[in-house]
Coordinates of C-alpha atoms and ligand atoms in Angstrom, one line a residue:
M1 CA -26.2 -19.7 25.1
E2 CA -26.0 -16.9 22.5
L3 CA -23.6 -14.6 22.2
R4 CA -27.0 -11.9 22.7
T5 CA -28.7 -14.1 25.9
K6 CA -25.0 -13.2 27.5
I7 CA -24.9 -10.3 26.9
L8 CA -28.3 -9.5 28.0
A9 CA -28.0 -11.2 31.0
G10 CA -25.1 -9.9 32.0
Y11 CA -27.4 -6.5 31.9
G12 CA -29.7 -8.3 34.0
L13 CA -28.3 -8.8 36.7
V14 CA -27.0 -5.7 36.7
L15 CA -30.5 -4.2 36.0
I16 CA -31.6 -6.5 39.9
L17 CA -28.6 -4.8 41.3
V18 CA -29.5 -1.3 40.8
V19 CA -33.0 -2.1 41.9
I20 CA -32.7 -3.7 44.8
V21 CA -30.4 -0.6 46.5
C22 CA -33.3 1.7 44.5
V23 CA -35.6 -0.2 47.3
W24 CA -33.3 -0.6 49.8
A25 CA -33.3 3.3 49.9
V26 CA -37.1 4.5 49.0
A27 CA -37.7 1.4 51.9
N28 CA -35.3 4.4 54.3
L29 CA -36.2 7.4 53.6
Y30 CA -40.3 5.7 53.4
Q31 CA -39.1 5.2 57.1
L32 CA -37.3 9.0 57.6
G33 CA -40.6 10.3 56.7
R34 CA -42.7 8.3 59.0
A35 CA -40.1 8.8 62.4
S36 CA -40.5 12.8 61.7
A37 CA -44.1 11.9 60.6
A38 CA -45.0 10.8 64.2
I39 CA -43.0 14.0 66.0
L40 CA -45.2 16.7 64.4
R41 CA -48.4 14.6 64.7
E42 CA -48.5 12.4 67.7
N43 CA -46.9 14.7 70.1
Y44 CA -46.2 18.9 68.2
Q45 CA -50.1 17.8 69.1
S46 CA -49.6 17.3 72.8
I47 CA -47.8 20.8 73.0
L48 CA -49.7 23.3 71.4
A49 CA -52.8 21.6 73.2
A50 CA -50.9 22.4 77.6
E51 CA -49.4 26.0 75.9
N52 CA -53.2 27.0 74.5
M53 CA -54.1 25.5 77.7
I54 CA -51.7 27.4 80.1
N55 CA -52.7 30.3 78.2
A56 CA -56.0 30.5 78.6
I57 CA -56.7 29.5 82.6
E58 CA -54.7 32.4 83.2
R59 CA -56.7 34.8 80.8
Q60 CA -60.0 32.7 83.3
D61 CA -57.3 33.8 86.1
S62 CA -57.3 37.6 85.2
G63 CA -61.0 37.5 84.6
L64 CA -61.6 37.1 87.9
L65 CA -59.3 39.1 89.1
L66 CA -61.3 42.5 87.4
L67 CA -64.5 40.3 88.3
M68 CA -63.5 41.0 91.7
Q69 CA -62.2 44.6 91.4
G70 CA -65.9 45.5 89.9
F71 CA -65.8 44.6 86.3
Q72 CA -68.4 41.6 86.9
T73 CA -69.6 42.7 82.7
E74 CA -65.7 42.7 81.1
G75 CA -65.5 39.3 84.2
L76 CA -66.9 37.6 83.6
A77 CA -67.4 37.7 79.9
Q78 CA -63.8 36.8 80.4
F79 CA -63.2 33.8 82.5
R80 CA -66.5 32.7 80.2
E81 CA -64.8 32.8 76.7
N82 CA -61.7 31.3 77.7
E83 CA -63.4 28.0 79.7
V84 CA -65.0 27.4 77.1
G85 CA -61.2 27.9 74.9
F86 CA -59.9 26.0 77.5
L87 CA -62.4 23.2 77.9
Q88 CA -61.9 23.0 73.5
W89 CA -57.9 22.4 73.9
L90 CA -58.4 19.3 77.1
S91 CA -61.2 17.7 74.6
R92 CA -57.7 17.9 71.4
A93 CA -55.7 16.8 73.9
K94 CA -57.8 13.8 75.1
D95 CA -57.4 12.0 70.9
N96 CA -54.1 12.6 71.3
I97 CA -53.3 10.1 73.7
T98 CA -49.4 9.0 72.9
V99 CA -47.3 9.3 75.9
E100 CA -47.4 7.1 78.8
G101 CA -49.2 8.7 82.0
E102 CA -50.7 10.9 79.6
A103 CA -54.7 9.9 79.6
E104 CA -53.6 10.0 84.1
L105 CA -52.5 13.3 83.5
L106 CA -55.0 14.3 81.3
Q107 CA -57.6 12.8 83.7
T108 CA -56.1 14.6 86.2
I109 CA -55.7 18.3 84.7
E110 CA -60.3 17.4 83.6
T111 CA -61.3 17.6 86.7
E112 CA -59.3 19.4 88.4
Y113 CA -60.6 21.7 86.2
L114 CA -63.8 20.5 87.0
A115 CA -62.8 21.1 90.4
Y116 CA -61.5 25.4 89.7
L117 CA -65.1 25.8 88.6
M118 CA -66.3 24.9 91.0
V119 CA -64.7 27.4 93.0
A120 CA -64.6 30.0 90.9
A121 CA -68.3 30.0 90.2
E122 CA -68.4 30.8 94.4
L123 CA -66.6 34.6 92.9
S124 CA -69.3 34.8 90.0
Q125 CA -72.8 34.9 91.6
P126 CA -71.5 35.6 94.9
T127 CA -74.3 34.9 97.9
P128 CA -76.1 36.8 100.7
N129 CA -74.7 33.6 103.4
Q130 CA -71.0 34.4 102.3
T131 CA -68.9 35.1 104.9
S132 CA -65.5 35.9 104.1
P133 CA -64.3 38.7 101.9
P134 CA -64.3 37.3 98.3
S135 CA -59.7 38.3 97.7
S136 CA -59.7 35.7 100.8
Y137 CA -61.9 33.0 98.7
Y138 CA -59.8 33.7 95.7
Y139 CA -55.8 33.6 97.4
E140 CA -57.0 30.6 100.0
T141 CA -59.2 28.7 97.7
V142 CA -59.3 29.4 93.3
L143 CA -55.5 30.7 93.1
P144 CA -54.2 26.7 94.5
K145 CA -56.6 25.2 92.1
F146 CA -55.5 27.9 88.9
K147 CA -51.7 26.7 89.9
Q148 CA -52.5 23.6 90.1
I149 CA -54.1 23.4 87.4
R150 CA -51.6 24.7 85.0
E151 CA -48.4 23.3 86.7
A152 CA -51.3 20.1 85.9
C153 CA -50.7 21.3 81.9
T154 CA -47.2 22.9 82.8
Q155 CA -46.2 18.9 83.1
L156 CA -48.1 18.2 79.6
H157 CA -46.1 20.1 78.0
T158 CA -43.5 18.6 79.5
M159 CA -44.0 15.6 79.1
N160 CA -44.5 15.7 74.9
Q161 CA -41.1 17.5 74.5
Q162 CA -39.4 15.5 75.9
A163 CA -41.1 12.9 73.7
M164 CA -40.6 15.4 70.7
L165 CA -36.6 15.2 71.3
S166 CA -37.0 11.1 72.0
A167 CA -38.8 10.4 68.9
S168 CA -36.9 13.6 66.6
K169 CA -33.4 11.1 68.9
D170 CA -35.4 7.9 67.0
A171 CA -35.7 9.9 63.5
Q172 CA -31.3 10.4 63.5
D173 CA -31.0 6.4 64.0
V174 CA -33.5 6.1 61.8
S175 CA -31.6 8.7 59.1
A176 CA -27.8 7.0 60.9
R177 CA -29.2 3.4 59.9
A178 CA -30.0 4.5 57.4
I179 CA -26.6 6.2 55.9
W180 CA -24.6 3.8 56.2
S181 CA -26.6 0.7 55.1
M182 CA -26.8 2.3 51.6
T183 CA -23.4 2.5 52.5
I184 CA -23.2 -0.1 52.1
L185 CA -25.4 -2.1 49.8
G186 CA -24.1 0.3 46.9
V187 CA -20.2 -0.5 47.1
S188 CA -21.4 -4.2 47.8
V189 CA -23.4 -4.1 44.5
A190 CA -20.6 -1.8 42.7
G191 CA -18.2 -4.5 44.0
L192 CA -20.5 -7.7 42.3
G193 CA -21.9 -5.3 39.4
L194 CA -18.0 -4.7 38.7
V195 CA -16.7 -8.2 39.4
F196 CA -19.6 -9.3 37.6
S197 CA -18.5 -7.1 34.3
L198 CA -15.0 -8.9 34.5
F199 CA -16.4 -12.1 34.6
L200 CA -18.2 -11.2 31.5
S201 CA -16.2 -9.2 29.8
N202 CA -13.9 -11.4 30.0
I203 CA -16.2 -14.1 29.0
L204 CA -16.7 -12.6 25.7
V205 CA -13.1 -11.4 25.2
R206 CA -10.8 -14.6 25.4
P207 CA -12.4 -16.0 22.8
L208 CA -11.8 -13.2 20.8
K209 CA -8.6 -12.3 21.5
E210 CA -7.6 -16.1 20.7
M211 CA -8.8 -15.7 17.4
T212 CA -7.2 -12.6 16.3
R213 CA -3.7 -14.9 17.6
A214 CA -4.9 -17.9 15.1
T215 CA -5.2 -15.9 13.0
G216 CA -2.1 -13.7 13.2
R217 CA -1.1 -17.2 12.9
I218 CA -2.6 -18.2 10.0
A219 CA -1.2 -14.5 8.3
E220 CA 1.9 -15.7 8.3
G221 CA 1.2 -19.7 7.7
D222 CA 1.0 -21.5 10.3
Y223 CA -2.0 -23.6 9.3
D224 CA -1.7 -25.8 12.6
V225 CA -3.8 -23.8 14.6
T226 CA -6.1 -24.6 16.8
I227 CA -8.8 -22.7 19.9
A228 CA -9.7 -23.2 22.9
A229 CA -12.7 -22.0 22.5
T230 CA -16.1 -24.0 23.4
S231 CA -18.9 -22.6 23.6
K232 CA -22.0 -23.0 22.0
D233 CA -23.0 -19.4 21.4
E234 CA -21.5 -17.1 18.1
V235 CA -18.3 -16.4 19.4
G236 CA -17.8 -20.1 19.2
R237 CA -19.2 -21.3 16.0
L238 CA -16.4 -18.3 14.6
A239 CA -13.7 -20.0 16.2
Q240 CA -15.0 -23.3 14.1
E241 CA -15.2 -21.6 10.7
I242 CA -11.6 -20.8 11.6
M243 CA -10.7 -23.4 11.8
T244 CA -12.8 -24.9 9.1
M245 CA -11.1 -21.9 7.1
S246 CA -7.0 -23.5 8.5
G247 CA -7.7 -26.7 6.9
K248 CA -9.0 -26.1 4.3
L249 CA -6.4 -23.4 3.9
K250 CA -3.4 -26.4 4.9
S251 CA -4.5 -28.1 2.1
Y252 CA -4.9 -25.4 -0.8
H253 CA -1.4 -24.8 0.8
E254 CA -0.5 -28.2 0.5
L255 CA -1.0 -28.8 -3.2
N256 CA 0.3 -25.9 -4.5
V257 CA 3.1 -26.1 -3.2
N258 CA 3.3 -30.3 -4.2
R259 CA 2.6 -28.3 -7.6
L260 CA 4.6 -25.6 -8.0
L261 CA 8.1 -28.8 -6.5
A262 CA 6.9 -30.7 -9.9
E263 CA 7.0 -26.9 -11.4
K264 CA 9.6 -26.8 -10.5
R265 CA 11.2 -30.3 -11.9
R266 CA 10.1 -30.0 -15.2
S267 CA 11.5 -26.6 -15.0
E268 CA 15.4 -28.1 -13.9
A269 CA 14.6 -30.8 -15.9
I270 CA 14.5 -29.6 -19.2
I271 CA 17.0 -26.3 -18.5
R272 CA 19.8 -29.6 -17.9
S273 CA 18.3 -31.1 -21.3
I274 CA 19.8 -28.5 -23.3
T275 CA 22.7 -28.2 -25.5
D276 CA 23.7 -25.1 -25.1
G277 CA 24.2 -23.5 -22.2
L278 CA 21.2 -21.0 -19.3
V279 CA 22.3 -19.4 -16.9
V280 CA 18.8 -17.8 -14.7
V281 CA 19.4 -14.9 -13.0
D282 CA 17.5 -12.6 -10.6
A283 CA 16.5 -8.9 -10.8
D284 CA 19.7 -8.0 -7.6
F285 CA 21.8 -10.9 -10.1
K286 CA 22.5 -13.5 -8.1
I287 CA 22.5 -16.9 -10.5
V288 CA 19.3 -18.4 -9.8
A289 CA 19.9 -21.7 -12.7
I290 CA 22.2 -22.9 -14.3
N291 CA 22.1 -26.0 -16.4
P292 CA 25.5 -28.5 -16.6
M293 CA 26.6 -27.2 -20.2
A294 CA 26.9 -23.6 -19.3
A295 CA 28.2 -25.1 -15.7
S296 CA 30.5 -26.7 -18.4
I297 CA 31.4 -24.1 -20.0
L298 CA 31.4 -21.3 -17.2
N299 CA 34.3 -23.3 -15.1
T300 CA 32.1 -24.1 -12.4
G301 CA 30.0 -26.2 -10.8
L302 CA 25.9 -26.3 -11.0
N303 CA 25.9 -25.6 -6.7
Q304 CA 28.8 -23.8 -6.8
A305 CA 27.4 -21.2 -9.1
E306 CA 23.8 -21.2 -7.9
G307 CA 24.1 -17.8 -5.4
K308 CA 26.8 -16.5 -6.6
H309 CA 26.5 -13.2 -8.4
F310 CA 26.2 -13.4 -11.8
F311 CA 30.1 -11.2 -12.4
D312 CA 31.6 -13.5 -9.7
V313 CA 31.2 -16.4 -12.6
I314 CA 31.5 -14.2 -15.8
Q315 CA 34.0 -11.7 -15.8
N316 CA 33.3 -10.6 -18.6
H317 CA 32.6 -6.2 -18.9
E318 CA 30.3 -5.8 -21.8
L319 CA 28.1 -8.9 -21.1
Y320 CA 27.7 -7.9 -17.6
E321 CA 26.9 -4.8 -19.1
Y322 CA 24.8 -5.5 -21.9
M323 CA 22.5 -8.1 -19.0
K324 CA 22.9 -5.1 -17.2
T325 CA 21.1 -3.1 -19.9
V326 CA 18.4 -5.7 -20.8
A327 CA 17.1 -5.9 -16.9
Q328 CA 17.1 -2.5 -16.8
T329 CA 15.5 -1.2 -21.0
G330 CA 13.2 -5.4 -19.9
Q331 CA 14.6 -5.2 -24.1
S332 CA 16.6 -7.5 -25.7
P333 CA 20.0 -5.6 -27.4
K334 CA 20.0 -6.2 -31.0
L335 CA 24.1 -7.1 -31.5
D336 CA 25.0 -8.3 -34.3
E337 CA 27.1 -11.8 -35.0
V338 CA 30.5 -10.4 -34.1
E339 CA 29.4 -8.6 -31.1
S340 CA 26.5 -11.2 -29.7
T341 CA 29.5 -13.3 -29.8
L342 CA 31.4 -14.4 -26.3
A343 CA 35.0 -15.7 -26.5
I344 CA 36.3 -18.2 -24.2
E345 CA 40.2 -19.3 -23.5
Y346 CA 40.2 -23.5 -22.2
G347 CA 44.9 -23.1 -22.2
E348 CA 45.7 -23.2 -26.2
Q349 CA 41.9 -23.9 -27.5
T350 CA 39.3 -20.6 -27.7
H351 CA 35.7 -21.3 -28.6
H352 CA 32.9 -18.8 -29.2
Y353 CA 29.3 -19.7 -27.7
R354 CA 26.8 -16.7 -29.4
F355 CA 24.8 -15.8 -26.4
A356 CA 20.7 -14.2 -26.3
I357 CA 19.8 -12.4 -23.4
T358 CA 16.4 -12.6 -23.0
P359 CA 14.3 -10.6 -19.6
V360 CA 12.2 -13.1 -17.9
K361 CA 9.1 -10.4 -16.6
T362 CA 5.7 -10.8 -14.8
Q363 CA 2.3 -10.4 -15.9
G364 CA 2.3 -6.9 -14.7
D365 CA 5.9 -6.6 -16.5
Q366 CA 7.8 -6.4 -13.8
M367 CA 11.4 -7.2 -13.7
L368 CA 11.9 -10.8 -12.0
G369 CA 15.6 -11.8 -13.9
V370 CA 17.6 -12.4 -17.2
V371 CA 18.1 -15.3 -18.5
L372 CA 21.4 -16.1 -21.0
L373 CA 21.5 -18.5 -23.1
L374 CA 25.2 -19.5 -24.7
Q375 CA 25.1 -21.8 -28.0
D376 CA 28.7 -22.9 -29.1
V377 CA 30.0 -22.3 -32.6
T378 CA 33.3 -22.2 -32.1
K379 CA 33.0 -24.8 -35.8
F380 CA 30.6 -22.8 -37.3
K381 CA 33.7 -20.4 -36.5
E382 CA 35.9 -23.0 -37.8
L383 CA 34.3 -23.6 -40.7
N384 CA 33.5 -19.8 -41.8
R385 CA 37.4 -19.3 -41.5
L386 CA 38.2 -22.1 -44.2
K387 CA 36.0 -21.1 -45.7
S388 CA 36.8 -16.9 -46.0
E389 CA 40.7 -18.8 -46.3
F390 CA 38.7 -20.0 -49.3
V391 CA 37.2 -17.8 -51.1
M392 CA 40.5 -15.8 -50.4
T393 CA 42.7 -18.1 -51.9
A394 CA 40.3 -18.9 -55.1
S395 CA 39.9 -15.3 -55.8
H396 CA 43.3 -14.6 -55.2
E397 CA 43.7 -17.6 -58.1
L398 CA 41.8 -16.2 -60.0
R399 CA 42.8 -12.1 -60.1
T400 CA 46.0 -13.2 -62.7
P401 CA 44.3 -15.8 -65.3
L402 CA 41.4 -12.9 -65.2
T403 CA 43.6 -9.8 -65.8
S404 CA 46.0 -11.8 -69.0
I405 CA 41.6 -13.3 -70.2
A406 CA 41.1 -9.2 -69.4
M407 CA 44.1 -8.5 -71.8
S408 CA 43.6 -10.8 -74.4
I409 CA 40.8 -9.4 -75.1
G410 CA 40.8 -6.5 -74.8
L411 CA 44.5 -6.8 -77.6
L412 CA 41.9 -8.5 -79.6
M413 CA 38.9 -6.0 -79.9
E414 CA 41.6 -3.4 -80.4
N415 CA 43.9 -5.6 -83.6
A416 CA 41.7 -8.3 -84.9
S417 CA 38.3 -6.6 -84.4
V418 CA 38.2 -5.9 -87.9
N419 CA 39.1 -9.5 -89.1
L420 CA 36.0 -10.6 -87.2
S421 CA 32.6 -10.1 -88.0
E422 CA 29.6 -8.5 -86.6
N423 CA 28.6 -11.4 -84.7
E424 CA 31.6 -12.5 -83.9
R425 CA 32.3 -8.5 -82.7
E426 CA 28.8 -9.1 -80.0
L427 CA 30.0 -12.4 -78.7
L428 CA 33.5 -10.4 -77.6
Q429 CA 32.0 -7.8 -76.4
A430 CA 29.8 -9.6 -74.4
A431 CA 33.0 -11.6 -73.5
Q432 CA 35.6 -9.0 -72.3
E433 CA 32.1 -7.6 -70.1
D434 CA 32.1 -11.0 -68.5
V435 CA 35.2 -10.8 -67.4
E436 CA 35.1 -7.6 -66.4
R437 CA 32.1 -8.5 -64.0
L438 CA 34.0 -12.3 -63.1
R439 CA 37.0 -9.7 -62.3
A440 CA 34.7 -7.3 -60.2
L441 CA 33.3 -9.3 -58.0
V442 CA 36.9 -11.7 -58.2
N443 CA 37.9 -8.3 -56.5
N444 CA 35.3 -8.0 -53.9
L445 CA 35.8 -11.6 -52.7
L446 CA 39.1 -10.6 -52.3
D447 CA 38.9 -7.6 -50.1
L448 CA 35.6 -9.6 -48.4
S449 CA 37.6 -12.3 -47.3
R450 CA 40.3 -10.0 -46.6
I451 CA 38.2 -8.1 -44.0
E452 CA 36.6 -11.2 -41.9
A453 CA 40.0 -12.6 -42.0
G454 CA 40.7 -9.7 -40.0
R455 CA 43.5 -8.2 -42.3
L456 CA 42.2 -4.9 -43.6
E457 CA 44.9 -2.8 -42.6
L458 CA 43.8 0.6 -42.1
D459 CA 45.6 3.9 -43.7
L460 CA 43.9 6.6 -41.0
K461 CA 44.4 10.2 -41.9
P462 CA 42.8 13.4 -40.8
V463 CA 41.0 14.3 -44.3
S464 CA 39.0 16.1 -46.0
V465 CA 34.6 14.8 -46.5
L466 CA 34.6 17.0 -49.5
F467 CA 37.9 15.1 -51.1
L468 CA 36.4 12.1 -50.5
V469 CA 33.5 12.6 -52.0
E470 CA 34.6 14.9 -54.9
K471 CA 37.0 11.9 -55.1
A472 CA 34.4 9.9 -55.7
V473 CA 32.5 11.5 -57.7
S474 CA 34.9 11.6 -60.4
T475 CA 34.8 7.8 -60.9
L476 CA 31.6 8.1 -62.4
L477 CA 31.2 11.8 -64.3
A478 CA 31.7 9.9 -67.6
Q479 CA 28.6 6.7 -65.7
I480 CA 26.7 10.2 -64.3
E481 CA 26.4 12.1 -68.0
E482 CA 25.5 9.5 -69.7
K483 CA 22.4 8.8 -67.7
N484 CA 21.7 12.4 -67.3
I485 CA 21.3 12.0 -63.6
E486 CA 22.0 14.9 -62.0
L487 CA 24.4 15.0 -59.3
S488 CA 24.2 18.5 -56.8
Q489 CA 26.8 18.2 -52.8
T490 CA 25.7 19.3 -49.6
I491 CA 28.7 19.7 -47.8
P492 CA 29.1 22.5 -45.8
A493 CA 32.4 23.7 -46.3
D494 CA 33.5 24.2 -43.3
L495 CA 32.6 21.8 -41.5
P496 CA 36.0 19.4 -39.7
N497 CA 38.0 16.9 -41.2
V498 CA 37.4 12.9 -40.0
N499 CA 39.9 10.4 -39.0
A500 CA 40.2 7.5 -41.3
D501 CA 41.9 5.4 -44.9
P502 CA 41.0 7.3 -47.4
N503 CA 40.5 5.3 -50.5
K504 CA 38.9 2.5 -48.7
V505 CA 35.9 6.0 -47.1
T506 CA 36.0 6.5 -51.1
W507 CA 36.2 2.5 -52.8
V508 CA 33.0 3.7 -50.1
I509 CA 30.8 6.4 -51.2
T510 CA 32.1 5.3 -55.0
N511 CA 29.4 1.9 -54.0
L512 CA 27.1 3.6 -52.6
L513 CA 26.8 6.5 -55.4
A514 CA 27.1 3.4 -58.4
N515 CA 25.2 1.7 -56.1
A516 CA 23.2 5.0 -57.2
L517 CA 22.6 5.4 -60.5
R518 CA 22.0 1.9 -60.8
Y519 CA 19.4 1.7 -59.5
T520 CA 17.8 5.4 -60.6
N521 CA 16.0 5.6 -63.8
R522 CA 17.9 7.6 -66.4
C523 CA 16.7 12.1 -65.9
G524 CA 17.3 11.3 -62.2
H525 CA 18.3 13.5 -59.0
I526 CA 21.1 12.0 -56.9
R527 CA 22.8 14.2 -53.5
V528 CA 25.5 13.8 -51.2
S529 CA 25.4 15.3 -48.5
A530 CA 27.5 15.8 -45.2
E531 CA 27.3 17.1 -41.5
L532 CA 28.6 17.7 -38.1
V533 CA 26.3 15.7 -35.6
S534 CA 28.0 15.3 -32.0
E535 CA 31.3 13.7 -32.9
F536 CA 30.1 12.2 -36.3
V537 CA 30.6 13.7 -39.4
Y538 CA 26.7 11.6 -40.7
V539 CA 27.5 11.3 -44.9
A540 CA 24.5 10.2 -46.6
V541 CA 24.5 9.7 -50.2
S542 CA 20.4 10.2 -51.7
D543 CA 18.7 9.4 -54.9
D544 CA 15.0 9.0 -56.1
G545 CA 15.4 6.1 -57.4
I546 CA 13.6 2.8 -57.0
G547 CA 14.5 2.5 -53.2
I548 CA 13.8 -0.7 -51.3
P549 CA 11.2 -2.9 -50.3
L550 CA 11.7 -2.9 -46.7
E551 CA 12.0 -6.6 -45.5
F552 CA 15.4 -6.4 -47.7
Q553 CA 16.7 -3.0 -46.0
K554 CA 18.4 -4.8 -43.1
K555 CA 19.5 -7.1 -45.1
I556 CA 21.2 -6.4 -47.6
F557 CA 24.0 -5.1 -46.4
E558 CA 24.9 -9.2 -45.3
K559 CA 26.6 -10.6 -48.0
F560 CA 25.2 -11.8 -51.2
V561 CA 22.0 -9.8 -50.2
Q562 CA 20.2 -8.8 -54.2
V563 CA 16.7 -7.0 -54.1
E564 CA 15.2 -9.1 -55.9
S565 CA 13.2 -7.2 -59.3
G566 CA 13.1 -10.0 -61.8
K567 CA 16.5 -9.0 -63.7
S568 CA 19.9 -8.9 -63.7
S569 CA 21.5 -6.0 -61.9
G570 CA 25.5 -6.6 -62.4
G571 CA 26.2 -6.7 -58.8
S572 CA 27.6 -8.9 -56.8
G573 CA 25.8 -8.5 -53.6
L574 CA 28.8 -8.0 -51.7
G575 CA 28.8 -4.4 -52.1
L576 CA 27.3 -2.8 -49.4
A577 CA 28.5 -6.1 -47.1
I578 CA 32.1 -4.5 -47.9
C579 CA 31.2 -0.9 -47.3
R580 CA 29.7 -2.2 -43.4
E581 CA 33.3 -3.7 -43.3
I582 CA 34.9 -0.3 -43.7
I583 CA 33.1 2.1 -42.2
K584 CA 32.5 -0.6 -38.5
A585 CA 36.4 -1.2 -38.9
H586 CA 36.3 2.6 -39.3
G587 CA 34.6 3.2 -35.5
G588 CA 31.4 4.4 -38.0
T589 CA 27.9 3.6 -38.8
I590 CA 26.4 2.3 -42.1
W591 CA 22.2 2.0 -42.1
V592 CA 19.6 3.8 -44.5
N593 CA 16.3 5.0 -44.9
S594 CA 14.0 3.9 -47.8
T595 CA 10.8 4.1 -49.3
P596 CA 9.8 1.9 -52.7
G597 CA 9.2 4.0 -55.6
Q598 CA 10.2 7.4 -54.6
G599 CA 14.2 6.7 -53.8
S600 CA 16.7 5.4 -50.8
T601 CA 18.9 7.8 -48.9
F602 CA 22.0 5.7 -47.4
T603 CA 24.1 7.0 -43.4
F604 CA 27.5 6.6 -43.1
T605 CA 29.2 7.7 -39.8
L606 CA 33.0 8.2 -39.7
P607 CA 34.7 9.7 -36.4
L608 CA 36.6 13.4 -36.6
A609 CA 39.8 13.4 -36.9
H610 CA 41.0 14.9 -33.7
A611 CA 44.3 16.9 -33.5
Ligands
ADP701 P1 24.8 -4.9 -56.0 O1 26.3 -4.8 -56.2 O2 23.9 -6.3 -56.0 O3 24.7 -3.8 -56.1 P2 25.3 -3.6 -52.9 O4 25.8 -4.9 -51.6 O5 26.2 -2.3 -53.7 O6 25.5 -5.1 -53.6 O7 24.0 -3.9 -53.1 C1 22.1 -5.1 -52.9 C2 21.6 -4.8 -53.3 O8 21.1 -4.0 -52.5 C3 21.3 -4.7 -54.0 O9 21.0 -5.6 -55.0 C4 20.2 -3.4 -54.7 O10 19.2 -4.1 -55.0 C5 19.2 -2.9 -53.2 N1 20.2 -1.2 -53.9 C6 21.2 -1.3 -53.4 N2 20.9 0.3 -53.3 C7 20.1 0.8 -55.0 C8 19.3 1.3 -54.3 N3 20.4 3.3 -54.0 N4 18.8 2.1 -54.5 C9 18.0 0.8 -54.6 N5 17.7 -0.4 -54.3 C10 19.7 -0.3 -54.4

């Protein structure tokens, strides 16, 4: 049965019950009405007739008395007038016989009345042979008849009055019965209606409740739901659809789970096969994946590490801070070679690992975690160390012979040049310049290898930046003048002292100024400035020379990097690398801003000297 039909049937039944109650009420009211009407119709008319007949006969009697007292005309008129009235009411009473014995009584009244009229006629028409006087005739013959008729009329009145009372009682009985029956029927119908409504609502709501429970379970991921609704209506069909849907969801879910499992296995296989150490942490820094290499680097077991907090496995504050920064900013940190190297001790041995930290984000840029990649660079470190040592030894060994060669060439230039031809002198001049360049290169190499070997010793002391700049400028005055360069200085007189090794920082400024001179055309401008920014003094050397292409601006601080310009600059490409190491050793940084064709500004920072 369709749901609509069920609801209509429910309403229909209630409607039928209401109709039954209404019909019953109407029937009762009709009966009550009939009982009241019967009282009026049947008895009231007879009572009225009886009263009027009594009234008429009494008036007739008083007419006779008038007549006897000598008022012939008035007495007779009154008598006749009421005779008509009496007969009319008598005839009405005869038309409305309702009570048992009423017909006989009326017959008696009629007979008696006719007899009365007869005897009364004697009085109204006195005959000559009348012996007795009219008054005695009246009292002996007429008056008893009159009393008899009045008594009979009174009897008729009483008879009908009693019948009326009995009819009224009947009407009351009908009314009481109507009240009782209506109450019983109303209560029964209401009870029936209530029971049926409960039954109907239960039938309609029970499957809905089951469906709500089932959908709740589906939402929680339990797809094995059954709904025990067997009806064929819309609700039954809906239940069927829900079960079909849960079945489909189940297979889709299983498919997804299988796909996810396959994906997970593949990722695990990839992670395992990576030869570098790999650690993946979630947003709370709990290790969610770690490969065997990482486990062996961190001296832990795969199962032991998974689920643990990152810091419990790798107790390295610096690395943890980097990871936290990446998790907060969502960007990998820009670290140099030294900063991104982690040293881990294994007993007597130290291993070095280059690390890379990468954020893991969703498509909507939500942070899921961080990946740490550890690459073993111990061998490269060792190789680098050997290389530096070799360069240091080689340059050290080369310095002495180069000095003596330079001295010899110098002596030759001074003493024997007069005996040489122009050509020979030029050759000697070229040899002197080459030797000088070689000496500078060897010196730079030695400095750099010392720095790299960690042998850079700083003699830190409070020193004025103005003093350092002037010292550097003084060594280059000849070249500045020779190139007709305009050099300006903007150094505030009240600039606080910096904490620096004067010789090394002078070397840096000299190197920067020498570069500026080298890469600036004649009549160019060079400016040295210094300013205080927070806890540091910023020193900048600017020129309006050829500038540095963007792609070289980061690289020029690395060893042997020179901007390819086609012609030799005469430098070794080591100057800026040494500058960076020296500034870093002071706790500062160095960088360049440059626009090709317009000039460059090299800036470095030095910490303030605290009292
Ligand atoms: P070099 O001894 O070759 O000057 P540096 O390390 O001092 O070595 O400089 C590296 C390279 O940076 C230079 O070869 C040059 O191409 C570029 N460079 C450095 N300073 C400047 C400058 N002021 N203007 C333009 N290019 C510069």
